[in-house]
Short mmCIF file of C-alpha atoms in Angstrom, two decimals:
data_model
loop_
_atom_site.label_atom_id
_atom_site.label_comp_id
_atom_site.label_asym_id
_atom_site.label_seq_id
_atom_site.Cartn_x
_atom_site.Cartn_y
_atom_site.Cartn_z
CA MET S 1 154.43 9.40 157.36
CA ARG S 2 150.69 10.35 159.60
CA GLY S 3 147.71 8.39 160.59
CA ASP S 4 146.60 4.97 158.53
CA THR S 5 149.15 2.73 156.73
CA MET S 6 149.52 4.39 153.13
CA ARG S 7 149.65 1.46 150.17
CA VAL S 8 151.63 2.30 147.90
CA VAL S 9 151.97 -0.03 144.99
CA ILE S 10 155.28 0.96 142.22
CA VAL S 11 155.61 0.18 138.79
CA GLY S 12 158.83 -1.26 137.55
CA ALA S 13 161.62 -2.60 140.01
CA GLY S 14 165.05 -1.09 138.14
CA LEU S 15 167.32 1.77 140.07
CA ALA S 16 164.17 4.05 140.84
CA GLY S 17 161.69 1.81 141.96
CA LEU S 18 163.70 0.29 144.08
CA THR S 19 165.39 2.96 145.64
CA ALA S 20 161.37 4.73 145.84
CA ALA S 21 160.42 1.41 147.80
CA VAL S 22 162.96 0.79 150.40
CA GLU S 23 162.64 4.47 151.18
CA LEU S 24 158.60 3.82 151.65
CA VAL S 25 158.92 1.10 153.59
CA ALA S 26 161.15 2.69 156.07
CA ALA S 27 159.25 5.17 156.44
CA GLY S 28 156.65 2.29 156.98
CA ALA S 29 154.10 2.12 153.87
CA GLU S 30 152.92 -1.02 152.85
CA VAL S 31 154.61 -1.53 149.40
CA THR S 32 154.32 -3.60 146.50
CA VAL S 33 156.56 -3.45 143.45
CA LEU S 34 155.45 -5.15 140.50
CA GLU S 35 158.01 -5.70 137.83
CA ALA S 36 157.33 -6.89 134.06
CA ARG S 37 160.84 -8.96 133.97
CA ASP S 38 162.10 -11.89 135.72
CA ARG S 39 164.48 -10.16 137.24
CA VAL S 40 165.40 -6.41 139.35
CA GLY S 41 167.49 -4.07 137.63
CA GLY S 42 165.89 -2.80 134.48
CA ARG S 43 168.78 -0.80 132.71
CA MET S 44 171.31 -2.28 135.02
CA HIS S 45 171.94 -6.04 133.95
CA GLY S 46 174.52 -8.16 134.31
CA ILE S 47 176.97 -10.01 131.21
CA SER S 48 178.48 -13.68 132.24
CA ALA S 49 181.46 -12.69 129.99
CA THR S 50 183.83 -15.19 130.06
CA ALA S 51 183.51 -18.27 132.74
CA THR S 52 184.37 -15.97 135.86
CA ALA S 53 183.25 -12.59 134.58
CA VAL S 54 180.27 -10.48 134.63
CA ALA S 55 180.22 -7.10 132.76
CA ASP S 56 177.93 -4.70 132.73
CA GLY S 57 175.02 -5.34 129.39
CA GLY S 58 173.22 -1.20 130.68
CA ALA S 59 174.60 1.31 133.09
CA ALA S 60 177.93 0.83 134.49
CA TYR S 61 179.65 3.97 135.27
CA LEU S 62 179.69 6.43 137.45
CA GLY S 63 181.63 9.47 138.81
CA VAL S 64 182.34 11.79 142.59
CA ARG S 65 179.23 14.12 141.34
CA HIS S 66 177.05 11.45 141.46
CA THR S 67 176.50 11.23 145.63
CA ALA S 68 173.29 9.43 146.28
CA LEU S 69 175.00 6.19 143.73
CA LEU S 70 178.10 6.26 145.61
CA GLU S 71 175.40 6.71 148.87
CA GLN S 72 174.58 3.82 147.82
CA VAL S 73 177.61 1.52 146.87
CA GLU S 74 179.02 2.79 150.55
CA GLU S 75 175.57 1.24 152.38
CA TYR S 76 175.75 -1.91 150.46
CA GLY S 77 178.86 -2.72 150.78
CA LEU S 78 179.62 -2.72 147.18
CA HIS S 79 183.27 -1.69 145.47
CA LEU S 80 184.23 0.63 143.21
CA ALA S 81 186.62 -0.58 140.10
CA SER S 82 188.63 2.60 138.24
CA THR S 83 188.00 2.77 135.19
CA GLY S 84 191.71 4.10 134.82
CA MET S 85 193.19 3.27 131.46
CA VAL S 86 196.86 2.26 131.08
CA GLY S 87 198.56 2.02 127.16
CA ASP S 88 197.84 3.27 124.21
CA SER S 89 194.50 4.49 122.00
CA THR S 90 193.13 2.64 119.10
CA PHE S 91 191.52 4.90 115.90
CA LEU S 92 190.22 3.14 113.33
CA VAL S 93 189.43 6.19 110.86
CA SER S 94 187.95 6.09 107.30
CA ASP S 95 189.44 2.54 107.94
CA ARG S 96 193.05 3.48 108.32
CA ARG S 97 194.36 2.13 111.87
CA THR S 98 196.64 4.20 114.64
CA THR S 99 197.34 3.92 117.91
CA THR S 100 198.86 6.75 120.00
CA ALA S 101 198.70 7.48 123.83
CA SER S 102 196.29 10.44 123.39
CA ARG S 103 192.39 9.56 123.64
CA VAL S 104 191.52 11.96 120.87
CA PRO S 105 191.22 10.77 117.84
CA PRO S 106 193.46 12.31 114.67
CA LEU S 107 190.87 14.82 113.36
CA ASP S 108 191.78 18.25 112.99
CA ALA S 109 192.39 19.87 116.62
CA VAL S 110 191.04 22.83 115.82
CA ALA S 111 187.78 22.24 114.14
CA LEU S 112 186.67 19.66 116.75
CA GLY S 113 188.49 22.54 119.18
CA ASP S 114 185.68 24.79 117.63
CA LEU S 115 182.68 22.77 117.76
CA PHE S 116 183.10 21.83 121.26
CA ASP S 117 183.40 25.93 122.14
CA ARG S 118 179.81 26.14 120.06
CA LEU S 119 178.23 22.74 122.44
CA GLU S 120 179.62 24.71 125.72
CA ASP S 121 177.82 27.86 124.60
CA LEU S 122 174.22 26.06 124.02
CA VAL S 123 175.22 24.12 126.81
CA ALA S 124 175.30 27.37 128.89
CA SER S 125 172.26 28.46 127.45
CA VAL S 126 169.58 26.01 129.08
CA ARG S 127 168.29 26.16 132.59
CA PRO S 128 169.14 22.80 134.37
CA ASP S 129 165.60 23.67 136.77
CA ALA S 130 163.31 23.72 133.55
CA PRO S 131 164.95 23.57 130.10
CA TRP S 132 160.93 24.42 128.69
CA SER S 133 161.55 28.26 129.89
CA SER S 134 165.19 28.77 128.46
CA PRO S 135 165.80 32.16 126.23
CA GLN S 136 165.02 30.13 122.89
CA ALA S 137 163.98 27.19 124.07
CA GLU S 138 160.99 27.07 121.88
CA ARG S 139 163.24 27.12 118.45
CA LEU S 140 165.62 24.52 120.17
CA ASP S 141 163.02 22.33 120.61
CA ARG S 142 161.93 22.60 117.38
CA VAL S 143 165.16 22.19 115.78
CA THR S 144 167.17 18.51 115.70
CA ALA S 145 171.31 18.16 116.62
CA ALA S 146 171.38 17.15 112.82
CA ARG S 147 170.09 20.19 111.36
CA TRP S 148 172.07 22.61 114.25
CA LEU S 149 175.27 20.44 113.03
CA ALA S 150 174.38 20.76 109.15
CA ASP S 151 173.49 25.30 110.07
CA GLU S 152 176.46 25.40 112.42
CA VAL S 153 179.72 23.45 111.67
CA THR S 154 180.97 23.09 108.28
CA HIS S 155 184.66 20.89 108.83
CA PRO S 156 184.08 17.21 107.40
CA ASP S 157 186.17 16.62 110.61
CA ALA S 158 183.79 17.77 113.25
CA ARG S 159 180.64 16.28 111.38
CA THR S 160 182.95 13.37 111.36
CA PHE S 161 183.41 13.03 115.17
CA PHE S 162 180.05 14.72 116.05
CA PRO S 163 177.64 11.63 115.47
CA LEU S 164 180.15 9.69 117.56
CA PHE S 165 179.97 12.18 120.57
CA LEU S 166 176.40 11.81 120.97
CA GLY S 167 176.25 7.92 120.41
CA GLU S 168 178.70 7.38 123.14
CA MET S 169 177.03 10.45 125.43
CA MET S 170 173.80 10.09 125.10
CA ALA S 171 173.34 6.95 122.45
CA ALA S 172 171.65 9.02 119.93
CA ASP S 173 170.97 9.28 116.71
CA PRO S 174 171.71 13.16 115.96
CA ALA S 175 168.30 13.18 113.74
CA ALA S 176 166.04 11.69 116.55
CA ILE S 177 167.02 14.29 119.51
CA SER S 178 166.04 18.41 119.25
CA VAL S 179 169.10 20.46 120.51
CA LEU S 180 167.39 21.39 123.78
CA HIS S 181 167.22 17.69 125.10
CA MET S 182 171.21 17.16 123.46
CA ALA S 183 172.19 20.99 125.91
CA PHE S 184 169.88 20.13 128.34
CA TYR S 185 171.24 16.32 128.73
CA LEU S 186 174.74 17.40 128.84
CA ARG S 187 174.14 20.07 131.40
CA SER S 188 172.67 18.07 133.63
CA GLY S 189 174.95 14.84 133.38
CA GLY S 190 177.55 18.12 134.85
CA GLY S 191 178.71 19.34 131.40
CA ILE S 192 180.55 18.10 128.52
CA ARG S 193 183.40 17.79 130.92
CA TYR S 194 182.95 16.14 132.82
CA LEU S 195 180.81 13.13 130.92
CA ASN S 196 183.26 12.55 128.71
CA ALA S 197 186.32 11.86 131.14
CA PHE S 198 187.34 8.66 133.18
CA GLU S 199 189.95 9.76 135.52
CA GLY S 200 187.93 12.97 137.33
CA GLY S 201 184.87 12.63 135.15
CA ALA S 202 181.40 10.90 135.07
CA GLN S 203 183.04 7.57 133.86
CA GLN S 204 185.91 7.28 136.45
CA TRP S 205 184.47 3.66 138.09
CA ARG S 206 182.28 1.06 137.38
CA ILE S 207 181.10 -1.27 140.46
CA ASP S 208 183.26 -3.99 140.81
CA GLY S 209 181.06 -7.49 139.68
CA GLY S 210 178.82 -5.47 137.54
CA ALA S 211 175.98 -2.45 138.74
CA HIS S 212 173.04 -4.83 139.00
CA LEU S 213 174.23 -6.25 142.32
CA LEU S 214 173.00 -2.62 143.71
CA CYS S 215 169.51 -3.78 142.66
CA GLU S 216 169.69 -7.36 143.74
CA ALA S 217 171.18 -5.93 146.75
CA LEU S 218 168.19 -2.98 147.04
CA GLY S 219 165.87 -5.78 146.27
CA ASP S 220 167.07 -8.42 149.22
CA ARG S 221 166.00 -6.05 151.35
CA LEU S 222 162.62 -5.12 149.65
CA GLY S 223 162.14 -9.68 149.56
CA ASP S 224 158.56 -10.87 148.63
CA ARG S 225 157.60 -7.14 148.49
CA ILE S 226 158.55 -7.94 144.91
CA ARG S 227 156.60 -9.55 142.46
CA LEU S 228 158.27 -10.69 138.90
CA SER S 229 156.89 -11.47 135.89
CA SER S 230 154.11 -8.86 136.68
CA PRO S 231 153.83 -6.56 133.34
CA VAL S 232 151.00 -3.44 134.45
CA ALA S 233 148.53 -2.99 132.07
CA ALA S 234 145.87 -0.48 133.47
CA ILE S 235 145.69 1.58 136.43
CA GLU S 236 142.65 2.80 137.49
CA GLN S 237 141.80 5.58 140.45
CA GLY S 238 139.05 7.12 142.07
CA ASP S 239 138.51 8.92 145.00
CA ASP S 240 138.47 5.33 147.34
CA GLY S 241 141.77 4.81 145.90
CA VAL S 242 143.59 2.94 143.35
CA LEU S 243 143.28 -0.11 141.27
CA VAL S 244 146.54 -1.81 139.14
CA ARG S 245 145.96 -4.39 136.59
CA CYS S 246 148.90 -6.89 135.51
CA VAL S 247 148.54 -8.08 131.55
CA ALA S 248 146.42 -11.73 132.36
CA ASP S 249 148.62 -14.77 131.76
CA GLU S 250 148.65 -17.98 129.77
CA ASP S 251 144.98 -19.17 131.68
CA GLY S 252 143.54 -15.60 131.15
CA ARG S 253 144.28 -14.77 135.09
CA SER S 254 144.99 -11.00 135.54
CA SER S 255 146.66 -10.23 139.22
CA GLU S 256 144.64 -6.96 140.82
CA TYR S 257 146.36 -5.04 143.93
CA ARG S 258 144.96 -2.01 145.16
CA ALA S 259 146.11 0.98 146.67
CA ASP S 260 146.32 4.73 147.89
CA ARG S 261 149.19 5.90 145.59
CA VAL S 262 151.22 4.36 142.88
CA VAL S 263 154.66 5.47 141.64
CA VAL S 264 155.26 4.57 137.79
CA ALA S 265 158.85 3.73 138.35
CA VAL S 266 159.34 2.78 134.04
CA PRO S 267 160.51 4.75 130.95
CA PRO S 268 158.67 6.83 128.95
CA LEU S 269 157.85 5.21 126.08
CA LEU S 270 156.51 1.85 128.81
CA ALA S 271 154.40 4.22 130.75
CA GLU S 272 152.45 5.38 127.28
CA ARG S 273 151.36 2.01 126.96
CA ILE S 274 149.40 2.18 130.39
CA ASP S 275 146.28 2.11 130.22
CA PHE S 276 145.25 5.06 132.83
CA LEU S 277 141.32 5.05 133.95
CA PRO S 278 141.54 8.51 134.21
CA GLY S 279 143.25 9.25 130.92
CA LEU S 280 146.21 11.09 131.70
CA ARG S 281 146.34 15.41 131.23
CA THR S 282 149.27 15.05 129.26
CA PRO S 283 150.77 11.66 127.56
CA ARG S 284 154.06 10.98 128.84
CA ALA S 285 155.93 10.28 125.60
CA THR S 286 154.85 11.66 122.26
CA ALA S 287 155.01 10.13 118.88
CA ALA S 288 158.45 12.14 118.71
CA THR S 289 159.98 10.14 121.35
CA GLY S 290 162.50 8.16 120.90
CA ARG S 291 164.31 5.24 122.14
CA GLY S 292 167.75 5.52 123.48
CA CYS S 293 169.98 3.43 120.79
CA ALA S 294 172.14 1.31 122.51
CA VAL S 295 174.19 -1.99 122.07
CA LYS S 296 176.66 -3.69 124.41
CA VAL S 297 178.54 -6.62 122.47
CA HIS S 298 181.14 -8.50 125.16
CA LEU S 299 184.15 -10.06 124.23
CA GLY S 300 185.75 -12.42 127.11
CA TYR S 301 189.32 -13.23 126.85
CA PRO S 302 190.85 -15.43 129.05
CA ASP S 303 193.25 -12.35 130.18
CA PRO S 304 193.08 -8.13 129.03
CA VAL S 305 195.41 -9.84 126.21
CA TRP S 306 195.82 -6.13 124.42
CA ARG S 307 197.96 -4.71 127.15
CA GLN S 308 200.52 -7.33 126.06
CA SER S 309 200.89 -5.12 123.33
CA GLY S 310 200.98 -1.91 125.02
CA LEU S 311 197.29 -1.20 124.21
CA SER S 312 194.95 -0.10 127.14
CA GLY S 313 191.70 -1.49 125.19
CA TRP S 314 189.58 1.62 124.42
CA SER S 315 189.11 2.52 120.70
CA VAL S 316 186.63 4.63 118.42
CA SER S 317 185.90 4.19 115.16
CA THR S 318 184.44 6.53 112.47
CA ASP S 319 182.48 3.41 110.72
CA GLY S 320 180.64 0.82 112.81
CA PRO S 321 179.67 -1.43 114.14
CA LEU S 322 182.08 -1.58 117.06
CA LEU S 323 182.32 2.52 117.23
CA SER S 324 183.94 2.33 120.54
CA THR S 325 185.40 -0.62 122.97
CA VAL S 326 186.84 -0.07 126.31
CA ASP S 327 188.38 -2.36 128.67
CA ASP S 328 186.31 -3.73 131.14
CA SER S 329 188.23 -6.32 132.80
CA PRO S 330 187.99 -7.59 136.50
CA PRO S 331 190.48 -5.40 138.13
CA ASP S 332 192.29 -8.63 139.01
CA GLY S 333 193.08 -9.08 135.49
CA SER S 334 191.83 -12.86 135.71
CA ALA S 335 190.09 -12.45 133.02
CA GLY S 336 189.81 -9.92 129.35
CA VAL S 337 186.66 -8.49 129.17
CA LEU S 338 186.08 -5.97 125.80
CA THR S 339 182.88 -3.97 125.85
CA GLY S 340 182.35 -2.41 122.21
CA PHE S 341 179.47 0.12 122.39
CA VAL S 342 177.26 0.08 118.83
CA THR S 343 175.13 3.39 119.53
CA GLY S 344 172.95 5.66 117.07
CA ALA S 345 172.32 4.97 113.87
CA GLU S 346 174.97 1.95 113.43
CA ALA S 347 172.65 0.05 116.70
CA ILE S 348 169.08 0.51 114.48
CA ALA S 349 171.45 -1.29 111.80
CA TYR S 350 173.26 -3.49 114.05
CA SER S 351 169.88 -4.92 115.67
CA ALA S 352 168.80 -5.68 112.23
CA LEU S 353 170.76 -8.38 111.70
CA PRO S 354 170.32 -11.96 112.76
CA GLY S 355 172.63 -12.91 116.06
CA ASP S 356 175.00 -14.72 113.86
CA ARG S 357 175.48 -11.68 111.45
CA GLN S 358 176.18 -9.25 114.47
CA LYS S 359 178.77 -12.05 115.77
CA GLU S 360 180.66 -11.91 112.47
CA ALA S 361 180.32 -8.13 112.02
CA ALA S 362 181.58 -7.47 115.15
CA LEU S 363 183.86 -9.76 115.60
CA ALA S 364 185.58 -8.66 111.67
CA HIS S 365 185.80 -4.86 112.97
CA THR S 366 187.70 -5.98 116.61
CA HIS S 367 190.43 -7.59 113.89
CA ARG S 368 190.19 -4.36 111.84
CA LEU S 369 191.35 -2.67 115.62
CA PHE S 370 193.18 -5.42 117.05
CA PRO S 371 194.69 -7.80 114.39
CA GLN S 372 197.06 -9.16 117.45
CA LEU S 373 194.11 -10.61 119.39
CA PRO S 374 193.41 -14.64 119.23
CA PRO S 375 189.34 -15.21 118.56
CA PRO S 376 187.73 -14.88 122.20
CA THR S 377 186.56 -17.48 123.96
CA HIS S 378 183.29 -15.68 124.69
CA PHE S 379 180.75 -13.12 123.08
CA ALA S 380 177.65 -11.43 123.95
CA VAL S 381 175.13 -8.86 122.68
CA THR S 382 172.49 -6.97 125.41
CA ASP S 383 170.74 -5.53 122.28
CA TRP S 384 168.25 -2.73 124.48
CA LEU S 385 166.22 -1.81 121.25
CA ARG S 386 164.22 -5.13 120.85
CA GLU S 387 164.26 -5.34 125.46
CA LYS S 388 160.39 -5.45 125.49
CA TYR S 389 160.58 -3.73 128.71
CA SER S 390 163.11 -1.36 128.52
CA ARG S 391 162.59 -0.07 124.63
CA GLY S 392 166.12 1.55 124.57
CA CYS S 393 168.70 2.44 126.52
CA TYR S 394 170.69 4.81 128.28
CA ALA S 395 167.59 6.84 128.30
CA ALA S 396 163.92 7.83 126.55
CA LEU S 397 165.56 11.02 123.75
CA PHE S 398 163.19 13.24 123.58
CA GLY S 399 162.57 15.02 120.35
CA PRO S 400 161.68 17.28 118.48
CA GLY S 401 158.60 19.92 120.87
CA ASP S 402 158.86 16.66 123.34
CA TRP S 403 160.70 19.47 125.80
CA LEU S 404 158.10 21.86 125.54
CA GLN S 405 155.41 19.22 125.34
CA LEU S 406 156.42 16.54 128.42
CA GLY S 407 158.97 18.54 130.32
CA PRO S 408 156.43 20.56 132.60
CA THR S 409 154.45 17.54 133.69
CA LEU S 410 157.74 15.05 134.01
CA THR S 411 156.73 15.00 137.59
CA GLU S 412 153.61 16.06 138.43
CA PRO S 413 151.02 13.92 140.18
CA HIS S 414 147.91 12.15 138.67
CA GLY S 415 145.56 12.50 140.47
CA ARG S 416 147.23 9.39 143.00
CA VAL S 417 149.87 8.41 140.41
CA HIS S 418 153.34 9.56 140.34
CA TRP S 419 155.96 9.55 138.83
CA ALA S 420 159.68 7.95 139.40
CA GLY S 421 162.84 6.96 136.85
CA THR S 422 165.76 9.34 135.56
CA GLU S 423 163.90 10.64 132.60
CA THR S 424 162.36 12.38 135.61
CA SER S 425 165.16 13.86 136.89
CA LEU S 426 166.32 17.41 136.24
CA GLU S 427 169.63 15.73 137.95
CA PHE S 428 171.81 13.35 135.78
CA PHE S 429 169.71 12.66 133.59
CA GLY S 430 169.27 9.39 131.79
CA LEU S 431 171.89 8.36 134.31
CA MET S 432 172.40 6.37 137.10
CA GLU S 433 172.34 8.88 139.87
CA GLY S 434 168.96 10.38 138.37
CA ALA S 435 167.40 7.44 138.84
CA ILE S 436 168.39 7.39 142.40
CA ARG S 437 167.68 11.07 142.55
CA SER S 438 163.77 10.68 141.29
CA GLY S 439 162.71 7.36 143.54
CA ARG S 440 164.07 9.39 146.27
CA ARG S 441 161.87 12.95 145.52
CA VAL S 442 159.00 10.71 144.99
CA ALA S 443 159.11 8.83 148.26
CA THR S 444 159.11 12.07 150.25
CA GLU S 445 156.46 13.48 148.04
CA LEU S 446 154.24 10.26 148.95
CA ILE S 447 155.57 10.61 152.92
CA HIS S 448 155.36 13.90 153.53
CA GLY S 449 151.38 14.01 151.97
CA ALA S 450 151.85 15.69 148.31
CA GLU S 451 148.50 16.05 147.07
CA SER S 452 147.40 16.47 143.93
CA ALA S 453 143.02 16.65 142.64
CA ILE S 454 141.41 13.23 142.62
CA PRO S 455 139.29 12.22 139.85
CA SER S 456 136.24 12.57 141.00
CA ARG S 457 135.08 8.73 140.34
CA LYS S 458 134.14 5.69 142.44
CA VAL S 459 135.28 3.36 140.64
CA LEU S 460 137.38 0.71 143.34
CA SER S 461 134.07 -0.13 145.43
CA ARG S 462 132.01 -2.64 142.99
#
């Protein structure tokens, strides 16, 4: 970094914003991080699943290709826990319960194979570096994944499995995303086989004690540079810098921060709610852009009691609310944590229920899956659809037309305003790895003086 010290305000203390902040501080910048919540971490959040065990309420899994994330895990002295499963899988298909050593649901194997062959061909046709420039991009971005399924797949078993697969991979309802977004997401993450795999895949490990520990470690390094409970309302820029204005508190007072540059590191739907002056040339989200539809349910037990019956805790159901479950118990088995995933359209319906009904529905489903289990000692729901400062999880869902409209300017600075967040990363879009890479990218832009036309307004001299 050359010349006078650069002042940077970063909006959002999720993994992308924290990564960018640490990189910029190391380069000599004066950094302030504004976070709307009363904690750091964004969509990485630890939940008390038992009296002694913390589980991931948000982002959780990583694999060997997630090199930037693994570097941070090592740098901050964190440890990995294997997600390797021992025991049989449980399937609840049309209310018929079966257990088997296989992780493949008891559906027609030929039909599922044909579905994946078609998906593989589709994924291979998308440009990972510029999906909006892919062959047939206009057609693929107009059509929803649900329409593609109706047109391309006839076997009922494949049609049953498809929304379960997209729910697990993307927390998406097929009717809410474009085919281009589906294909790009799967390619960006390393391909279908890698994303879907535990051993050797994108779900090989989780961070022991919770992924939120990484964000807390980054936050500790930044110290009092972070301002919590500081939601940003407006970003006003001109020739002489940027003014960032926070939402007024209960007393009507609004904090203001001046900077040379701003990094907006929040999901697109949140960025779109910020008042930019001058206004954005292209939006960060459109009416078609959706929330990642994910709710996580954690059931806590004194120990992983399902293992006593030879079960792994892994399950798949064709009906909700718990479309899948997984054993997230501590590596030493000191407690039992069963995590249930409610995704896609099921998540929307489940989120609309009052808390007591959510618990009742989840426990009833768990009893159908694992009738031998006692009642859990702990129960927790993390409803990302209701999270005001996330607007969904795992990541924003790009609907029809979004990639053609939003894609080319995802990372293009708006004057002194720069962009970060996993939704701005063309590598591992939607994953923790993508968030880190986006934070490093934007820090490099600022450190090496990437320029963009500054709107001709002197708004900060008053």
